[in-house]
Structures are given as C-alpha cells and as structure tokens.
mmCIF file of C-alpha atoms in Angstrom:
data_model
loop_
_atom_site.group_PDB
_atom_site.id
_atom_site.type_symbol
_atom_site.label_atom_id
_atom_site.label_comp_id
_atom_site.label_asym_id
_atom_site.label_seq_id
_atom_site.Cartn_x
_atom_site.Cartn_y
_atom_site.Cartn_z
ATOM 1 C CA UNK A 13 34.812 -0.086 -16.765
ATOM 2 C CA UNK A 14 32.233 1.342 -19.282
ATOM 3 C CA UNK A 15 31.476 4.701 -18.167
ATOM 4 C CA UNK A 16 32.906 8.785 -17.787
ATOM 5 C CA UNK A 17 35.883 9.017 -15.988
ATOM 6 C CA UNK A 18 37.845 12.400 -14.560
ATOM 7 C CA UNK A 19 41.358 12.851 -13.525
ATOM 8 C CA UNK A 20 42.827 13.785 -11.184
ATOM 9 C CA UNK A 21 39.927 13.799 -8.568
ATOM 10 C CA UNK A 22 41.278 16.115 -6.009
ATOM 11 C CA UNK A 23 44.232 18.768 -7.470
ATOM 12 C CA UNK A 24 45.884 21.497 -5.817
ATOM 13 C CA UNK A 25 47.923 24.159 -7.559
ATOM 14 C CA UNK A 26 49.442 27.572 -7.513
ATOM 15 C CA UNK A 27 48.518 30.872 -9.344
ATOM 16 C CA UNK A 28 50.311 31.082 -12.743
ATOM 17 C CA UNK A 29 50.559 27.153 -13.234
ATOM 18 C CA UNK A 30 48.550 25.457 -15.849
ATOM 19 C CA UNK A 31 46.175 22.647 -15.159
ATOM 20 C CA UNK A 32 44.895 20.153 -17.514
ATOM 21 C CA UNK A 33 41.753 18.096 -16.596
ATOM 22 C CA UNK A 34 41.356 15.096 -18.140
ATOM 23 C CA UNK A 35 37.956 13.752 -19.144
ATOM 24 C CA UNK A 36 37.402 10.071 -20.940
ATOM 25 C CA UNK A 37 34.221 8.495 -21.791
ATOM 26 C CA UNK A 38 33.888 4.613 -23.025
ATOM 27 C CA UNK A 39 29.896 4.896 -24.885
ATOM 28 C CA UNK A 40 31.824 6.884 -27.987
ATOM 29 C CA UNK A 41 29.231 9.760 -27.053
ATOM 30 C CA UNK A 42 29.470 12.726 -29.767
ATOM 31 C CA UNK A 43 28.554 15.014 -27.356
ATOM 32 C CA UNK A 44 31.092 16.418 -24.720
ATOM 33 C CA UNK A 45 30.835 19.049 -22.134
ATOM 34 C CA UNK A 46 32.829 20.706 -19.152
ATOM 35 C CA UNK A 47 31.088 22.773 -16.454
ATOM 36 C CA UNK A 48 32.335 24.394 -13.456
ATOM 37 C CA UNK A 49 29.705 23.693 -10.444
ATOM 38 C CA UNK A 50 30.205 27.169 -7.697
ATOM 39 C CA UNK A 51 28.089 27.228 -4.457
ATOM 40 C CA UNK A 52 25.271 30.259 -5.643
ATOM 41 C CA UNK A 53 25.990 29.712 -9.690
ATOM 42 C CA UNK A 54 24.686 26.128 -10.253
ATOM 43 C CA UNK A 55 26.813 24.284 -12.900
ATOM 44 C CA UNK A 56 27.730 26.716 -15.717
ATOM 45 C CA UNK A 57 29.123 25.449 -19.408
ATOM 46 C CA UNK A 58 32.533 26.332 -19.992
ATOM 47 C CA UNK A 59 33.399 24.430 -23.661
ATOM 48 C CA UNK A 60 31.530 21.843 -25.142
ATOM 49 C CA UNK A 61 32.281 19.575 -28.457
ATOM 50 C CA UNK A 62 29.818 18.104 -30.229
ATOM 51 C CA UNK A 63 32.231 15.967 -31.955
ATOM 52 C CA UNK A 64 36.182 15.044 -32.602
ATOM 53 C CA UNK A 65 37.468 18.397 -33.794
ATOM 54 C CA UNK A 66 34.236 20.369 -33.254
ATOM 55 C CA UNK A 67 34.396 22.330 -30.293
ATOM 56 C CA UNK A 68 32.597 25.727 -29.004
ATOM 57 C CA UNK A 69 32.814 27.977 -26.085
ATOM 58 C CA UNK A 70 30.024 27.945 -23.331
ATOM 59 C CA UNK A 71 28.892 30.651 -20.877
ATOM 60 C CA UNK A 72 32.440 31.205 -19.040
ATOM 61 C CA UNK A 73 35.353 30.017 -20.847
ATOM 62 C CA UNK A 74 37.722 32.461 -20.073
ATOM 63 C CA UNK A 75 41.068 31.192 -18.749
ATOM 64 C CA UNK A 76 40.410 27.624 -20.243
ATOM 65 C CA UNK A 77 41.511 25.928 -23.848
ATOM 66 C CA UNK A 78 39.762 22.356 -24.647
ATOM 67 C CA UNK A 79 40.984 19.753 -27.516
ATOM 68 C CA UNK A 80 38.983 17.156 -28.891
ATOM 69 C CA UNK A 81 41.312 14.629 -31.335
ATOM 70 C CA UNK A 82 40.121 11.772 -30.148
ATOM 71 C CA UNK A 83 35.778 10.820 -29.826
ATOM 72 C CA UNK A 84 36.603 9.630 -26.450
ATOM 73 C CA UNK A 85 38.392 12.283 -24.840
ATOM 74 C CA UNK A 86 38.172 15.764 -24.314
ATOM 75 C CA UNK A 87 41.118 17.228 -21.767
ATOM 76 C CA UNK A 88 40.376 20.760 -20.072
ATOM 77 C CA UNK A 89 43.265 22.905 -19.892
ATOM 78 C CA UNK A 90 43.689 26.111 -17.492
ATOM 79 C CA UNK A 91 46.832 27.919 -19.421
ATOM 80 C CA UNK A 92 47.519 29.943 -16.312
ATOM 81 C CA UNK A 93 45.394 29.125 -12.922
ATOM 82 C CA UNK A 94 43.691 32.204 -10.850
ATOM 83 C CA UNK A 95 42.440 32.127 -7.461
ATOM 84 C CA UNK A 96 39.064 32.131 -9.136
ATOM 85 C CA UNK A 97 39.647 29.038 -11.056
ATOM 86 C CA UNK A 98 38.933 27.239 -7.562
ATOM 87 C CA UNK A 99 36.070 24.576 -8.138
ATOM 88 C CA UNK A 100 34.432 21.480 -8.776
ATOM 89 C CA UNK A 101 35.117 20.916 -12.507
ATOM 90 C CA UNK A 102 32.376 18.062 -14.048
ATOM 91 C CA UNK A 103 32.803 16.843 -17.531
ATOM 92 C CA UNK A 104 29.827 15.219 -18.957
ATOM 93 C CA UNK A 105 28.865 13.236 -22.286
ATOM 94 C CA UNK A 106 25.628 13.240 -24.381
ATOM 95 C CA UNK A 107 24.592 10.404 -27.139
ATOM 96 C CA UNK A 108 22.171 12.692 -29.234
ATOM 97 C CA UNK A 109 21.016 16.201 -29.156
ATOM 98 C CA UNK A 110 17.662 17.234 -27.473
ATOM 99 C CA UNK A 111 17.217 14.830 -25.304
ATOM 100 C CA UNK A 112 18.367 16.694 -22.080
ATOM 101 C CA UNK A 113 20.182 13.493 -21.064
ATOM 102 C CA UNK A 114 23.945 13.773 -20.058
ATOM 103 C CA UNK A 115 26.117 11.536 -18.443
ATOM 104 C CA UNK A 116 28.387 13.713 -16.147
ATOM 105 C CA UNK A 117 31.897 11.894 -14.063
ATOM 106 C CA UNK A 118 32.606 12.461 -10.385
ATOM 107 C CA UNK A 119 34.652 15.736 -10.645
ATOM 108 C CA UNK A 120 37.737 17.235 -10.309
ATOM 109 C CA UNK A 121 38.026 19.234 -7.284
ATOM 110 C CA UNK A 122 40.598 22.269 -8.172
ATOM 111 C CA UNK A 123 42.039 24.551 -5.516
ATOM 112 C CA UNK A 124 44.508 27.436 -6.948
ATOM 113 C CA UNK A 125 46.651 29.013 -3.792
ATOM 114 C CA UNK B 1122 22.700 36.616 -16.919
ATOM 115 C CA UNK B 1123 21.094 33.225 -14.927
ATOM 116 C CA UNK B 1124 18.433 31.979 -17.523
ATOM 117 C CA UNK B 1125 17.074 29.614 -15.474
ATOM 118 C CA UNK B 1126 16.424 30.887 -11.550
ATOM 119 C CA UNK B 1127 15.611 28.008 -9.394
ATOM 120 C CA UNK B 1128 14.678 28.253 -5.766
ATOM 121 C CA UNK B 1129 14.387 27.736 -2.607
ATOM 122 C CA UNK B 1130 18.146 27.778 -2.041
ATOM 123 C CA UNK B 1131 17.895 25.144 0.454
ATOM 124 C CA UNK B 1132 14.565 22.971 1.774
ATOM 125 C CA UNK B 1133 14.013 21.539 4.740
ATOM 126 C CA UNK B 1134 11.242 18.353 4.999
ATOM 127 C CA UNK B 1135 9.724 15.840 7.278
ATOM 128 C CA UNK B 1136 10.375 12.068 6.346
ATOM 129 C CA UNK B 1137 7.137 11.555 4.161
ATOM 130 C CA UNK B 1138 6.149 14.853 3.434
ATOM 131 C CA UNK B 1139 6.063 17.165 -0.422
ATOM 132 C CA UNK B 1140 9.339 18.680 -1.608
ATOM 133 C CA UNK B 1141 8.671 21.401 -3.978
ATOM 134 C CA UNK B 1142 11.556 23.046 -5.898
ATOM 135 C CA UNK B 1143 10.566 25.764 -8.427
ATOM 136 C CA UNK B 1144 11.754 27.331 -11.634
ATOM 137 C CA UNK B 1145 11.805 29.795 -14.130
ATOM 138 C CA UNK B 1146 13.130 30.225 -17.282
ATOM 139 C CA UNK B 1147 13.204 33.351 -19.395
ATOM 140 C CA UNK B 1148 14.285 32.193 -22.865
ATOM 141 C CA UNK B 1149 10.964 31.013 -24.874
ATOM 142 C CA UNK B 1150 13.224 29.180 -27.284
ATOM 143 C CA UNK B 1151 13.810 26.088 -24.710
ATOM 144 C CA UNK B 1152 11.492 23.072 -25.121
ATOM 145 C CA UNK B 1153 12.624 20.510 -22.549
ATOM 146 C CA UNK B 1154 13.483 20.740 -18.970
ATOM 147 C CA UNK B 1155 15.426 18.319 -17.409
ATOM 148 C CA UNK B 1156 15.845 17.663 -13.658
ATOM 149 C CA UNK B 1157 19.121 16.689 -12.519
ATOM 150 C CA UNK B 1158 19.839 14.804 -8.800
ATOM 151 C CA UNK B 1159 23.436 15.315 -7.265
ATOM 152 C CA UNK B 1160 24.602 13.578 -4.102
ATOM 153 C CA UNK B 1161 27.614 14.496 -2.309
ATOM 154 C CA UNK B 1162 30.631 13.511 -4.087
ATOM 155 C CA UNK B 1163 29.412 13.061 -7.475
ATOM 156 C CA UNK B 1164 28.529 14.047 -10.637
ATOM 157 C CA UNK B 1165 24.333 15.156 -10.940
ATOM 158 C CA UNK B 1166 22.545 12.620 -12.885
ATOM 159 C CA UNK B 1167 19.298 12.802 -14.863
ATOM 160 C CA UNK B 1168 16.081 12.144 -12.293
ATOM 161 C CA UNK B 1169 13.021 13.233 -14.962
ATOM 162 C CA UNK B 1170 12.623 15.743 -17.881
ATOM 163 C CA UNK B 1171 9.586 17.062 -19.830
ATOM 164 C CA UNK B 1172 9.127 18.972 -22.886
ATOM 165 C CA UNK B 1173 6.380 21.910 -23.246
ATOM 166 C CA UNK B 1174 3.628 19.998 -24.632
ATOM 167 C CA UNK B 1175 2.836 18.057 -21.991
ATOM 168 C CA UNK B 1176 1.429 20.081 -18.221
ATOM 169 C CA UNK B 1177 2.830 17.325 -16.034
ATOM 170 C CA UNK B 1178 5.073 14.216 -15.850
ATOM 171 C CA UNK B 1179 5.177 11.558 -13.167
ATOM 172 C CA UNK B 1180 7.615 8.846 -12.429
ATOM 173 C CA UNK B 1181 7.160 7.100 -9.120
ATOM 174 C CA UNK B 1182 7.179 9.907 -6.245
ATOM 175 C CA UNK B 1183 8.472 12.535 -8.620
ATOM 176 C CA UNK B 1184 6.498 14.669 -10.206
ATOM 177 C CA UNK B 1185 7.448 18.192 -13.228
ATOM 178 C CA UNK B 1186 4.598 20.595 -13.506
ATOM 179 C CA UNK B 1187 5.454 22.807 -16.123
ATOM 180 C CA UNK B 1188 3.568 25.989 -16.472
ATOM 181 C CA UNK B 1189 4.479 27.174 -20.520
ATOM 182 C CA UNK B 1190 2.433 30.743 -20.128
ATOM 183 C CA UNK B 1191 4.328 31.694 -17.144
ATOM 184 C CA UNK B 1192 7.536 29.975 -18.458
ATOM 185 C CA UNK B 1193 7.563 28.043 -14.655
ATOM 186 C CA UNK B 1194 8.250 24.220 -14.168
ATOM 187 C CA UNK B 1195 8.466 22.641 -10.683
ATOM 188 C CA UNK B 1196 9.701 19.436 -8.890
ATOM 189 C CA UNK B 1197 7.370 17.704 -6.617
ATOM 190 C CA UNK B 1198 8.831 15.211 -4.633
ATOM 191 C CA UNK B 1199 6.139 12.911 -3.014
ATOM 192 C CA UNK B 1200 6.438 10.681 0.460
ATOM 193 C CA UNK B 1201 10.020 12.289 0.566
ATOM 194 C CA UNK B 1202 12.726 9.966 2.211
ATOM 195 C CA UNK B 1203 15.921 10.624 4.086
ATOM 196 C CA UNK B 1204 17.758 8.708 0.814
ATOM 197 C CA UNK B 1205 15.937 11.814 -0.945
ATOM 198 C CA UNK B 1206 18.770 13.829 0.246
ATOM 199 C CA UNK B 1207 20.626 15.694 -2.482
ATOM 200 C CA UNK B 1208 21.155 18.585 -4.291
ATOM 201 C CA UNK B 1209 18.586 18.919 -6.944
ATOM 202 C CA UNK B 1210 19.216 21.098 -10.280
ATOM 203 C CA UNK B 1211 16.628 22.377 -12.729
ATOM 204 C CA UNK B 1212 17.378 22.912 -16.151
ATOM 205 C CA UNK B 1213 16.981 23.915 -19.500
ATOM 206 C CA UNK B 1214 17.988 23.014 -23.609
ATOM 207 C CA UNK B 1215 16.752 23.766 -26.772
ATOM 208 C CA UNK B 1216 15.975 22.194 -30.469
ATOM 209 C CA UNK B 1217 18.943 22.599 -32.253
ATOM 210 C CA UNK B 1218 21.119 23.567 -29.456
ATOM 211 C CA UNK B 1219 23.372 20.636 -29.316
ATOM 212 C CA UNK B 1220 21.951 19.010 -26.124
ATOM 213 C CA UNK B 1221 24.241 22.071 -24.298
ATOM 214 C CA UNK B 1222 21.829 23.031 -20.969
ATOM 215 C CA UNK B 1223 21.905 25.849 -18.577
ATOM 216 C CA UNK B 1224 21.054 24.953 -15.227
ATOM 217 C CA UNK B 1225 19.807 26.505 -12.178
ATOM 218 C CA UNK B 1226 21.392 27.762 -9.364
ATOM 219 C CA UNK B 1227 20.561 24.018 -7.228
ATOM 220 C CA UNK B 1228 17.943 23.477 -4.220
ATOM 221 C CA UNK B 1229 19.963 21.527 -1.411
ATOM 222 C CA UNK B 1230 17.128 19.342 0.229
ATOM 223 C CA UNK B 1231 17.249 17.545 3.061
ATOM 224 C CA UNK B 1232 15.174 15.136 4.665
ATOM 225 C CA UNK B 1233 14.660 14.254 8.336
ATOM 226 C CA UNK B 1234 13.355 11.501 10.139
#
C-alpha cells in the first residue's frame, strides 16, 4: 500500500539496549523527519533529511543516530535506550519545502524499563 | 525554548458550539502556519495552513485567524461535532527552512453531545 509506514508499532526494551525504528515511505518524498510526541512538549524534531545522504539534527537529538541510503527509508536508531527515551516516536515525509504539508505514519510506541 | 506556545491545554465544548485554540509564535522569520489534527492512535495530519499575508482562512467549519503584529494565529472550529474530537497542534515553518516545523504543545478537545 502507497503510503508511510513505521515499525515496530508497539516496542518494549531495557536501559542500555539499542533500538532502531524503522520508517518507509512509498511517494519517493525528499523530505524525511522523526519527532518524538511527549504529553506537555507537543511533537519535537529529532533528525530530519532532506534527501538520500543529507541529513541534519533537529531540536533534541541526543541519544539518537539516523541513516538515509536509500530515498525511501530513513531508520531511527537509539545507540543505548534511557528511561527518558520512553515515547511515541512519529516519522513523517514532505514532497517540497514550504509548504507546511507532511505526511506523518502511525507511530512507534517505545517504553525503556 | 517552545517557539510556538499553544493553548488551552485541553477544551471542553457543547455539540455545535465554537472551539477556539490559540497561538503564539516568537520567531518573526516563520511565514506559514500549519494546523495539524491527531486522533487517538495515529499520526497528526494536516487540517488547514496559512501564510502571513493573508488575516484569515476558511475551509468548511474551520477557520485560522492570524494576527502578524502580535505574532498570534488561532483555530476556530465552527458547529463543532463529537467526530471533532482530537488533539489539535499548531505550528510553525519558514522559507528556506526545509519544510522542518516546530509545533505547539497540542489542545486536546473534546466534544459532547
């Protein structure tokens, strides 16, 4: 199905692990995001790409590493989880710049013990 | 630093009454507001957006006033319905900024019969 698709859905890990998030989109968008959505902080950018090979830290990206070798995907990884790594992770896609206009998936729900 | 402060928190309405969610922004260099509608269980997708030179944009029972001297926009939600449910996100991009947005903290409405 054409569309932005996130797995896993629901993941629960331990403190130390890593975690990769995986994030695929099917318009061949240049424009990739991940945000972290917390109860009080809104949704808040963590890495973005604005192409295959092109990518640039956001507001809190701390803790996380992002790849981009392929257009269509654009995998989150969390090298070593912390408690405060707990949220709803949305990744998101954008066809041009300016437009205000993204296309987020259904999000990954993360909970670090 | 939250660039974009959105409230009320949460919003409580009567089946066909006004839903008003306000914002403010502090940055001068942003030039188009999006407003993003989330409902449980999914990602937030685009509802309306408007760009500075215009004082107000309608489609159907939503309605942006944006306010460029005070740097305030707002979300009017007309005839609101129980289906209006959902968290509702304000937010922010500029020219030249690579479609990245920062968002607002959310407004949790809810609509009863």
């Amino acid at each position: 199905d054409a569309g932005i698709t996130q797995s896993p859905r629901y993941k629960i890990t331990e403190t130390g692990r890593q975690v990769t998030l995986m994030c695929h989109q099917t318009w061949s968008h240049s424009y990739m995001f991940w945000y972290r959505q917390d109860l009080g902080h809104g949704l808040r950018l963590i890495y973005y790409s604005a192409a295959a090979d092109i990518t640039d830290k956001g507001e809190v990206p701390d803790g996380y590493v992002v790849s981009r070798s392929k257009t269509e995907n654009f995998p989150l990884t969390l090298e070593s989880a912390t408690r405060s790594q707990t949220s709803v992770y949305f990744c998101a896609s954008g066809i041009s710049a300016n437009t205000g206009e993204l296309f987020f998936g259904e999000g990954s729900r993360l909970t670090v013990l | 630093q939250q660039q974009v402060k959105q409230s009320p928190q949460s919003l409580i309405v009567q089946k066909g009454g006004i839903s008003i969610i306000n914002c403010a922004y502090e940055n001068t260099a942003f030039d188009y507001f999006p407003w993003y509608q989330q409902f449980p269980g999914k990602g937030p997708a685009l509802l309306i957006a408007i760009r500075p030179d215009v004082s107000e944009k309608k489609e159907g029972r939503f309605t942006i006033s944006f306010n460029k001297s005070a740097k305030q926009f707002s979300l009017h939600i007309m005839d609101s319905q129980p289906g209006d449910s959902a968290t509702y996100f304000c937010a922010a991009g500029f020219t030249g900024g690579g479609n990245k947005l920062t968002f607002g903290t959310g407004t949790q409405l809810k609509v009863e019969l």
